[in-house]
mmCIF file of C-alpha atoms in Angstrom:
data_model
loop_
_atom_site.group_PDB
_atom_site.id
_atom_site.type_symbol
_atom_site.label_atom_id
_atom_site.label_comp_id
_atom_site.label_asym_id
_atom_site.label_seq_id
_atom_site.Cartn_x
_atom_site.Cartn_y
_atom_site.Cartn_z
ATOM 1 C CA UNK A 1453 22.523 111.837 -231.030
ATOM 2 C CA UNK A 1454 25.118 110.167 -233.370
ATOM 3 C CA UNK A 1455 27.501 107.606 -232.506
ATOM 4 C CA UNK A 1456 30.498 109.908 -232.318
ATOM 5 C CA UNK A 1457 28.994 112.921 -230.373
ATOM 6 C CA UNK A 1458 27.620 110.157 -228.021
ATOM 7 C CA UNK A 1459 31.159 108.622 -227.278
ATOM 8 C CA UNK A 1460 32.607 112.322 -226.805
ATOM 9 C CA UNK A 1461 29.912 112.848 -224.538
ATOM 10 C CA UNK A 1462 30.452 109.866 -222.689
ATOM 11 C CA UNK A 1463 33.928 110.621 -222.540
ATOM 12 C CA UNK A 1464 33.585 113.597 -221.395
ATOM 13 C CA UNK A 1465 31.026 112.462 -218.668
ATOM 14 C CA UNK A 1466 33.734 109.945 -217.209
ATOM 15 C CA UNK A 1467 35.974 113.259 -217.264
ATOM 16 C CA UNK A 1468 33.705 115.549 -215.125
ATOM 17 C CA UNK A 1469 32.523 112.362 -212.808
ATOM 18 C CA UNK A 1470 36.251 112.187 -211.258
ATOM 19 C CA UNK A 1471 36.550 115.641 -211.087
ATOM 20 C CA UNK A 1472 33.358 116.145 -208.961
ATOM 21 C CA UNK A 1473 32.016 112.811 -207.445
ATOM 22 C CA UNK A 1474 30.241 109.406 -208.771
ATOM 23 C CA UNK A 1475 26.913 110.231 -207.635
ATOM 24 C CA UNK A 1476 26.538 113.446 -209.734
ATOM 25 C CA UNK A 1477 27.327 111.019 -212.996
ATOM 26 C CA UNK A 1478 23.709 111.100 -214.182
ATOM 27 C CA UNK A 1479 23.500 114.921 -213.342
ATOM 28 C CA UNK A 1480 26.255 115.668 -215.490
ATOM 29 C CA UNK A 1481 25.009 114.402 -218.261
ATOM 30 C CA UNK A 1482 21.571 115.543 -218.153
ATOM 31 C CA UNK A 1483 23.046 118.869 -217.966
ATOM 32 C CA UNK A 1484 25.536 118.815 -220.614
ATOM 33 C CA UNK A 1485 22.793 116.943 -222.993
ATOM 34 C CA UNK A 1486 19.998 119.666 -221.938
ATOM 35 C CA UNK A 1487 22.681 122.459 -222.720
ATOM 36 C CA UNK A 1488 23.571 120.871 -226.341
ATOM 37 C CA UNK A 1489 19.736 121.582 -227.158
ATOM 38 C CA UNK A 1490 19.780 125.078 -225.745
ATOM 39 C CA UNK A 1491 22.955 125.529 -228.131
ATOM 40 C CA UNK A 1492 20.863 124.165 -230.994
ATOM 41 C CA UNK A 1493 18.388 126.414 -231.116
ATOM 42 C CA UNK A 1494 19.035 129.431 -233.017
ATOM 43 C CA UNK A 1495 17.746 132.336 -230.784
ATOM 44 C CA UNK A 1496 19.646 130.532 -228.055
ATOM 45 C CA UNK A 1497 22.620 132.752 -226.877
ATOM 46 C CA UNK A 1498 24.390 129.776 -226.902
ATOM 47 C CA UNK A 1499 24.329 129.310 -230.012
ATOM 48 C CA UNK A 1500 27.633 129.248 -231.776
ATOM 49 C CA UNK A 1501 26.318 131.399 -234.861
ATOM 50 C CA UNK A 1502 26.198 134.506 -232.626
ATOM 51 C CA UNK A 1503 30.230 134.524 -232.470
ATOM 52 C CA UNK A 1504 30.399 133.201 -228.996
ATOM 53 C CA UNK A 1505 32.275 130.159 -227.738
ATOM 54 C CA UNK A 1506 28.932 128.746 -225.688
ATOM 55 C CA UNK A 1507 30.554 127.298 -222.602
ATOM 56 C CA UNK A 1508 28.803 125.436 -219.177
ATOM 57 C CA UNK A 1509 30.343 125.929 -216.069
ATOM 58 C CA UNK A 1510 29.455 123.029 -213.777
ATOM 59 C CA UNK A 1511 29.665 124.316 -210.117
ATOM 60 C CA UNK A 1512 29.265 122.301 -206.559
ATOM 61 C CA UNK A 1513 30.074 122.978 -203.307
ATOM 62 C CA UNK A 1514 32.211 120.331 -200.826
ATOM 63 C CA UNK A 1515 31.869 121.784 -197.352
ATOM 64 C CA UNK A 1516 33.670 125.596 -197.654
ATOM 65 C CA UNK A 1517 34.734 125.040 -201.043
ATOM 66 C CA UNK A 1518 33.311 125.189 -204.273
ATOM 67 C CA UNK A 1519 34.698 123.687 -207.095
ATOM 68 C CA UNK A 1520 33.946 124.847 -210.811
ATOM 69 C CA UNK A 1521 34.751 123.448 -214.283
ATOM 70 C CA UNK A 1522 34.417 124.825 -217.559
ATOM 71 C CA UNK A 1523 33.496 122.638 -220.356
ATOM 72 C CA UNK A 1524 32.630 123.787 -224.254
ATOM 73 C CA UNK A 1525 29.883 123.007 -225.534
ATOM 74 C CA UNK A 1526 31.567 122.551 -229.445
ATOM 75 C CA UNK A 1527 34.169 120.506 -228.374
ATOM 76 C CA UNK A 1528 32.506 118.463 -225.678
ATOM 77 C CA UNK A 1529 35.860 119.105 -223.674
ATOM 78 C CA UNK A 1530 37.391 120.328 -220.215
ATOM 79 C CA UNK A 1531 38.413 123.902 -220.758
ATOM 80 C CA UNK A 1532 41.507 124.944 -218.787
ATOM 81 C CA UNK A 1533 43.230 128.578 -218.918
ATOM 82 C CA UNK A 1534 45.328 127.515 -221.553
ATOM 83 C CA UNK A 1535 42.689 126.801 -223.898
ATOM 84 C CA UNK A 1536 39.949 128.557 -222.598
ATOM 85 C CA UNK A 1537 38.048 130.783 -225.626
ATOM 86 C CA UNK A 1538 38.322 134.387 -225.866
ATOM 87 C CA UNK A 1539 34.804 135.168 -227.512
ATOM 88 C CA UNK A 1540 32.775 133.088 -225.084
ATOM 89 C CA UNK A 1541 29.426 133.153 -223.390
ATOM 90 C CA UNK A 1542 29.136 131.075 -220.332
ATOM 91 C CA UNK A 1543 26.093 129.442 -218.780
ATOM 92 C CA UNK A 1544 26.784 128.381 -215.059
ATOM 93 C CA UNK A 1545 25.010 125.083 -213.867
ATOM 94 C CA UNK A 1546 25.094 124.538 -210.471
ATOM 95 C CA UNK A 1547 24.978 120.103 -209.557
ATOM 96 C CA UNK A 1548 23.670 120.424 -206.197
ATOM 97 C CA UNK A 1549 21.009 123.380 -206.977
ATOM 98 C CA UNK A 1550 19.796 123.626 -210.571
ATOM 99 C CA UNK A 1551 17.757 120.978 -212.058
ATOM 100 C CA UNK A 1552 17.125 119.485 -215.547
ATOM 101 C CA UNK A 1553 13.538 117.344 -216.462
ATOM 102 C CA UNK A 1554 10.973 116.466 -219.257
ATOM 103 C CA UNK A 1555 7.192 117.290 -217.810
ATOM 104 C CA UNK A 1556 4.093 118.516 -219.628
ATOM 105 C CA UNK A 1557 2.889 122.294 -219.955
ATOM 106 C CA UNK A 1558 -1.091 122.025 -221.258
ATOM 107 C CA UNK A 1559 0.299 118.586 -223.071
ATOM 108 C CA UNK A 1560 3.080 120.261 -224.876
ATOM 109 C CA UNK A 1561 6.400 118.263 -223.814
ATOM 110 C CA UNK A 1562 8.776 120.898 -221.790
ATOM 111 C CA UNK A 1563 12.350 120.395 -221.210
ATOM 112 C CA UNK A 1564 13.057 122.456 -218.086
ATOM 113 C CA UNK A 1565 16.722 123.349 -216.895
ATOM 114 C CA UNK A 1566 17.563 125.961 -214.065
ATOM 115 C CA UNK A 1567 16.788 126.784 -210.574
ATOM 116 C CA UNK A 1568 13.407 125.085 -209.460
ATOM 117 C CA UNK A 1569 11.881 128.031 -207.811
ATOM 118 C CA UNK A 1570 12.579 130.052 -210.847
ATOM 119 C CA UNK A 1571 11.521 127.582 -213.166
ATOM 120 C CA UNK A 1572 7.867 126.912 -211.467
ATOM 121 C CA UNK A 1573 7.809 130.887 -211.583
ATOM 122 C CA UNK A 1574 7.996 130.813 -215.233
ATOM 123 C CA UNK A 1575 6.349 127.224 -215.699
ATOM 124 C CA UNK A 1576 2.931 129.142 -214.178
ATOM 125 C CA UNK A 1577 3.300 132.446 -216.784
ATOM 126 C CA UNK A 1578 3.788 130.156 -219.738
ATOM 127 C CA UNK A 1579 0.743 127.500 -218.488
ATOM 128 C CA UNK A 1580 -1.495 131.433 -218.690
ATOM 129 C CA UNK A 1581 0.222 132.196 -222.164
ATOM 130 C CA UNK A 1582 -0.243 128.561 -223.451
ATOM 131 C CA UNK A 1583 -4.489 128.594 -222.669
ATOM 132 C CA UNK A 1584 -5.003 131.853 -224.585
ATOM 133 C CA UNK A 1585 -2.577 131.061 -227.730
ATOM 134 C CA UNK A 1586 -4.696 129.687 -231.348
ATOM 135 C CA UNK A 1587 -1.641 126.736 -231.831
ATOM 136 C CA UNK A 1588 0.586 124.922 -229.641
ATOM 137 C CA UNK A 1589 4.214 124.644 -230.450
ATOM 138 C CA UNK A 1590 5.595 120.918 -230.650
ATOM 139 C CA UNK A 1591 7.949 121.253 -227.709
ATOM 140 C CA UNK A 1592 9.109 124.342 -224.915
ATOM 141 C CA UNK A 1593 12.012 124.819 -223.387
ATOM 142 C CA UNK A 1594 12.063 126.605 -220.339
ATOM 143 C CA UNK A 1595 15.736 127.785 -219.724
ATOM 144 C CA UNK A 1596 16.331 129.542 -216.590
ATOM 145 C CA UNK A 1597 13.924 132.945 -217.182
ATOM 146 C CA UNK A 1598 14.030 132.381 -220.985
ATOM 147 C CA UNK A 1599 11.281 130.395 -222.634
ATOM 148 C CA UNK A 1600 11.769 128.409 -226.108
ATOM 149 C CA UNK A 1601 8.827 127.780 -228.339
ATOM 150 C CA UNK A 1602 9.325 125.502 -231.231
ATOM 151 C CA UNK A 1603 7.128 125.485 -234.228
ATOM 152 C CA UNK A 1604 8.937 123.029 -236.408
ATOM 153 C CA UNK A 1605 12.025 124.738 -236.893
ATOM 154 C CA UNK A 1606 10.137 128.549 -236.249
ATOM 155 C CA UNK A 1607 10.844 129.522 -232.557
ATOM 156 C CA UNK A 1608 9.040 132.282 -230.694
ATOM 157 C CA UNK A 1609 11.772 133.661 -227.773
ATOM 158 C CA UNK A 1610 10.285 135.052 -224.383
ATOM 159 C CA UNK A 1611 12.440 136.338 -221.883
ATOM 160 C CA UNK A 1612 10.376 136.953 -218.219
ATOM 161 C CA UNK A 1613 12.687 138.973 -215.655
ATOM 162 C CA UNK A 1614 10.124 139.389 -213.077
ATOM 163 C CA UNK A 1615 7.802 141.833 -214.648
ATOM 164 C CA UNK A 1616 9.878 142.477 -217.790
ATOM 165 C CA UNK A 1617 8.959 140.738 -221.000
ATOM 166 C CA UNK A 1618 11.446 140.416 -224.016
ATOM 167 C CA UNK A 1619 10.021 138.820 -227.301
ATOM 168 C CA UNK A 1620 12.382 137.649 -230.368
ATOM 169 C CA UNK A 1621 11.334 135.598 -233.351
ATOM 170 C CA UNK A 1622 13.366 133.500 -235.672
ATOM 171 C CA UNK A 1623 11.944 132.002 -238.759
ATOM 172 C CA UNK A 1624 8.590 133.611 -238.479
ATOM 173 C CA UNK A 1625 7.130 137.073 -239.445
ATOM 174 C CA UNK A 1626 4.655 139.155 -237.695
ATOM 175 C CA UNK A 1627 1.575 138.654 -239.394
ATOM 176 C CA UNK A 1628 2.643 134.490 -238.766
ATOM 177 C CA UNK A 1629 3.274 134.879 -234.795
ATOM 178 C CA UNK A 1630 0.564 137.351 -234.320
ATOM 179 C CA UNK A 1631 -1.911 134.198 -236.116
ATOM 180 C CA UNK A 1632 -0.010 131.700 -233.332
ATOM 181 C CA UNK A 1633 -0.194 133.654 -230.336
ATOM 182 C CA UNK A 1634 -3.577 135.200 -230.605
ATOM 183 C CA UNK A 1635 -5.276 136.514 -227.666
ATOM 184 C CA UNK A 1636 -1.779 135.419 -225.734
ATOM 185 C CA UNK A 1637 -0.419 138.898 -226.778
ATOM 186 C CA UNK A 1638 -2.864 141.625 -225.172
ATOM 187 C CA UNK A 1639 -2.764 139.092 -222.154
ATOM 188 C CA UNK A 1640 1.094 139.340 -222.105
ATOM 189 C CA UNK A 1641 0.679 142.966 -222.551
ATOM 190 C CA UNK A 1642 -1.864 143.375 -219.262
ATOM 191 C CA UNK A 1643 0.367 140.767 -217.257
ATOM 192 C CA UNK A 1644 3.801 142.637 -217.892
ATOM 193 C CA UNK A 1645 5.482 145.945 -217.446
ATOM 194 C CA UNK A 1646 8.023 146.787 -219.517
ATOM 195 C CA UNK A 1647 8.469 145.264 -223.166
ATOM 196 C CA UNK A 1648 10.766 145.387 -225.731
ATOM 197 C CA UNK A 1649 10.376 147.089 -229.854
ATOM 198 C CA UNK A 1650 9.512 143.958 -231.313
ATOM 199 C CA UNK A 1651 6.582 142.791 -228.998
ATOM 200 C CA UNK A 1652 4.655 146.365 -229.565
ATOM 201 C CA UNK A 1653 5.388 145.769 -233.474
ATOM 202 C CA UNK A 1654 3.405 142.486 -232.340
ATOM 203 C CA UNK A 1655 0.863 143.870 -230.258
ATOM 204 C CA UNK A 1656 0.020 146.377 -233.641
ATOM 205 C CA UNK A 1657 -0.454 143.644 -235.867
ATOM 206 C CA UNK A 1658 -2.484 141.587 -234.110
ATOM 207 C CA UNK A 1659 -4.824 145.160 -233.251
ATOM 208 C CA UNK A 1660 -5.317 145.103 -237.085
ATOM 209 C CA UNK A 1661 -6.609 141.717 -237.696
ATOM 210 C CA UNK A 1662 -10.345 143.333 -237.209
ATOM 211 C CA UNK A 1663 -11.951 146.771 -236.703
ATOM 212 C CA UNK A 1664 -12.707 145.910 -232.899
ATOM 213 C CA UNK A 1665 -9.308 145.096 -232.067
ATOM 214 C CA UNK A 1666 -7.978 148.313 -233.573
ATOM 215 C CA UNK A 1667 -10.506 150.182 -232.278
ATOM 216 C CA UNK A 1668 -9.284 148.772 -229.230
ATOM 217 C CA UNK A 1669 -5.838 149.368 -229.923
ATOM 218 C CA UNK A 1670 -6.217 152.936 -230.611
ATOM 219 C CA UNK A 1671 -8.510 153.654 -227.559
ATOM 220 C CA UNK A 1672 -5.874 152.200 -225.359
ATOM 221 C CA UNK A 1673 -2.504 153.091 -226.768
ATOM 222 C CA UNK A 1674 -3.020 155.840 -229.225
ATOM 223 C CA UNK A 1675 -6.432 158.601 -228.337
ATOM 224 C CA UNK A 1676 -4.907 158.684 -224.581
ATOM 225 C CA UNK A 1677 -0.857 159.526 -225.835
ATOM 226 C CA UNK A 1678 -2.797 162.661 -228.491
ATOM 227 C CA UNK A 1679 -1.274 165.983 -227.746
ATOM 228 C CA UNK A 1680 -4.143 168.732 -227.368
ATOM 229 C CA UNK A 1681 -3.909 169.964 -231.269
ATOM 230 C CA UNK A 1682 -4.021 166.110 -232.205
ATOM 231 C CA UNK A 1683 -7.492 165.897 -229.721
ATOM 232 C CA UNK A 1684 -9.100 169.385 -231.226
ATOM 233 C CA UNK A 1685 -8.842 167.488 -234.991
ATOM 234 C CA UNK A 1686 -10.511 164.259 -233.848
ATOM 235 C CA UNK A 1687 -12.408 166.459 -231.706
ATOM 236 C CA UNK A 1688 -14.166 168.293 -234.574
ATOM 237 C CA UNK A 1689 -14.813 165.011 -236.650
ATOM 238 C CA UNK A 1690 -18.067 164.492 -237.086
ATOM 239 C CA UNK A 1691 -18.149 160.776 -236.040
ATOM 240 C CA UNK A 1692 -14.679 160.019 -233.979
ATOM 241 C CA UNK A 1693 -15.662 155.904 -234.331
ATOM 242 C CA UNK A 1694 -16.238 156.298 -237.871
ATOM 243 C CA UNK A 1695 -13.065 158.150 -238.777
ATOM 244 C CA UNK A 1696 -10.948 155.108 -236.654
ATOM 245 C CA UNK A 1697 -12.894 152.503 -239.436
ATOM 246 C CA UNK A 1698 -11.721 154.473 -241.908
ATOM 247 C CA UNK A 1699 -7.962 154.454 -240.686
ATOM 248 C CA UNK A 1700 -8.346 150.569 -240.132
ATOM 249 C CA UNK A 1701 -9.258 150.389 -243.796
ATOM 250 C CA UNK A 1702 -5.766 151.643 -244.477
ATOM 251 C CA UNK A 1703 -4.063 149.654 -241.572
ATOM 252 C CA UNK A 1704 -5.599 146.579 -242.704
ATOM 253 C CA UNK A 1705 -3.865 147.032 -246.090
ATOM 254 C CA UNK A 1706 -0.282 147.584 -244.410
ATOM 255 C CA UNK A 1707 2.638 145.302 -244.838
ATOM 256 C CA UNK A 1708 2.088 144.154 -241.528
ATOM 257 C CA UNK A 1709 5.666 141.768 -242.043
ATOM 258 C CA UNK A 1710 7.732 144.828 -242.831
ATOM 259 C CA UNK A 1711 7.155 147.023 -240.340
ATOM 260 C CA UNK A 1712 9.840 149.427 -239.397
ATOM 261 C CA UNK A 1713 10.047 150.943 -235.782
ATOM 262 C CA UNK A 1714 7.811 153.546 -236.968
ATOM 263 C CA UNK A 1715 4.283 153.706 -238.792
ATOM 264 C CA UNK A 1716 3.672 157.821 -240.073
ATOM 265 C CA UNK A 1717 -0.105 158.840 -240.571
ATOM 266 C CA UNK A 1718 -0.966 161.773 -242.581
ATOM 267 C CA UNK A 1719 -4.790 162.745 -242.378
ATOM 268 C CA UNK A 1720 -6.018 165.998 -244.874
ATOM 269 C CA UNK A 1721 -9.338 168.071 -244.358
ATOM 270 C CA UNK A 1722 -10.953 168.896 -247.422
ATOM 271 C CA UNK A 1723 -12.176 172.051 -245.498
ATOM 272 C CA UNK A 1724 -9.113 172.639 -244.155
ATOM 273 C CA UNK A 1725 -6.490 171.284 -246.649
ATOM 274 C CA UNK A 1726 -3.553 173.532 -245.241
ATOM 275 C CA UNK A 1727 -3.678 172.229 -241.674
ATOM 276 C CA UNK A 1728 -3.326 168.060 -241.819
ATOM 277 C CA UNK A 1729 -2.956 165.795 -238.704
ATOM 278 C CA UNK A 1730 0.344 163.988 -238.443
ATOM 279 C CA UNK A 1731 0.458 161.127 -236.036
ATOM 280 C CA UNK A 1732 3.616 159.174 -235.426
ATOM 281 C CA UNK A 1733 3.110 155.803 -233.955
ATOM 282 C CA UNK A 1734 6.654 154.505 -233.057
ATOM 283 C CA UNK A 1735 7.539 151.016 -231.539
ATOM 284 C CA UNK A 1736 10.200 151.333 -228.827
ATOM 285 C CA UNK A 1737 11.391 149.590 -225.491
ATOM 286 C CA UNK A 1738 9.604 151.991 -223.310
ATOM 287 C CA UNK A 1739 6.088 151.274 -225.288
ATOM 288 C CA UNK A 1740 4.461 152.355 -227.943
ATOM 289 C CA UNK A 1741 5.219 156.462 -228.380
ATOM 290 C CA UNK A 1742 2.847 158.726 -229.978
ATOM 291 C CA UNK A 1743 4.683 161.886 -232.028
ATOM 292 C CA UNK A 1744 3.366 164.870 -233.106
ATOM 293 C CA UNK A 1745 5.478 164.441 -236.638
ATOM 294 C CA UNK A 1746 5.919 161.604 -238.120
ATOM 295 C CA UNK A 1747 9.793 160.441 -239.680
ATOM 296 C CA UNK A 1748 7.944 159.040 -242.778
ATOM 297 C CA UNK A 1749 4.463 159.231 -244.105
ATOM 298 C CA UNK A 1750 3.198 155.536 -244.031
ATOM 299 C CA UNK A 1751 -0.606 156.316 -244.531
ATOM 300 C CA UNK A 1752 -2.456 159.556 -246.278
ATOM 301 C CA UNK A 1753 -5.226 160.214 -247.021
ATOM 302 C CA UNK A 1754 -8.223 162.936 -247.446
ATOM 303 C CA UNK A 1755 -11.366 163.232 -245.212
#
């Protein structure tokens, strides 16, 4: 931390100590220092690049009264109703409940910020995910229900809320993330219920790494969702598994890092060219959807 920033931090800690109590000094310092680290993560909601002024709300209960003070994480100064930014994003830290500490998860240094019980749950989930990953990050940040994996300026972001999972990538393309996470991708798919569209794109990219994983993906996510007409087309094929292998040979050539929200497949039979099989594989926040007619054709071939 540069000298000028350290001096501003110390002045702010001194001011806040007088507003709360002398016993809160170290907790205040740790909370602000940790929030500055979260602020500097590109994908963080506290990053000012998102267009919002990040504000830390420190709270503590004194008897029957609850005291709160707002702090600018940009200027490192106390905010009042007269200088409170209009476009702001606030995060609340309870000095008498929340914690900040550093520990190891699977040998990776991890910064913990938040309510202890929630952090314990997230820690268990993260440990299981880490066991399946091919490569470890430089460090983790657990920020309440959010996980930031740092791979040297490249980030994988996970938000875990109950059985729901949301994934985002920063400075990482889908194929890189697939190589990093490896078996953790199908594990997360089975361990969590609702996922976002970015996760399902990543799941598709992971499945396209080998013919075997694509067969697993097709059997689990595509075939059960086909309509009767699409199933009839496949039933008429001489060898269903050879067909999936052929489809994989085209899928493997796709530019996985430029995936849109849908992959359109059009398959023409020489015996009946007027009745092609069309499948739309759409990645949504509700899961993988299979459509009768794709919006655009990504893959087209004849059998």
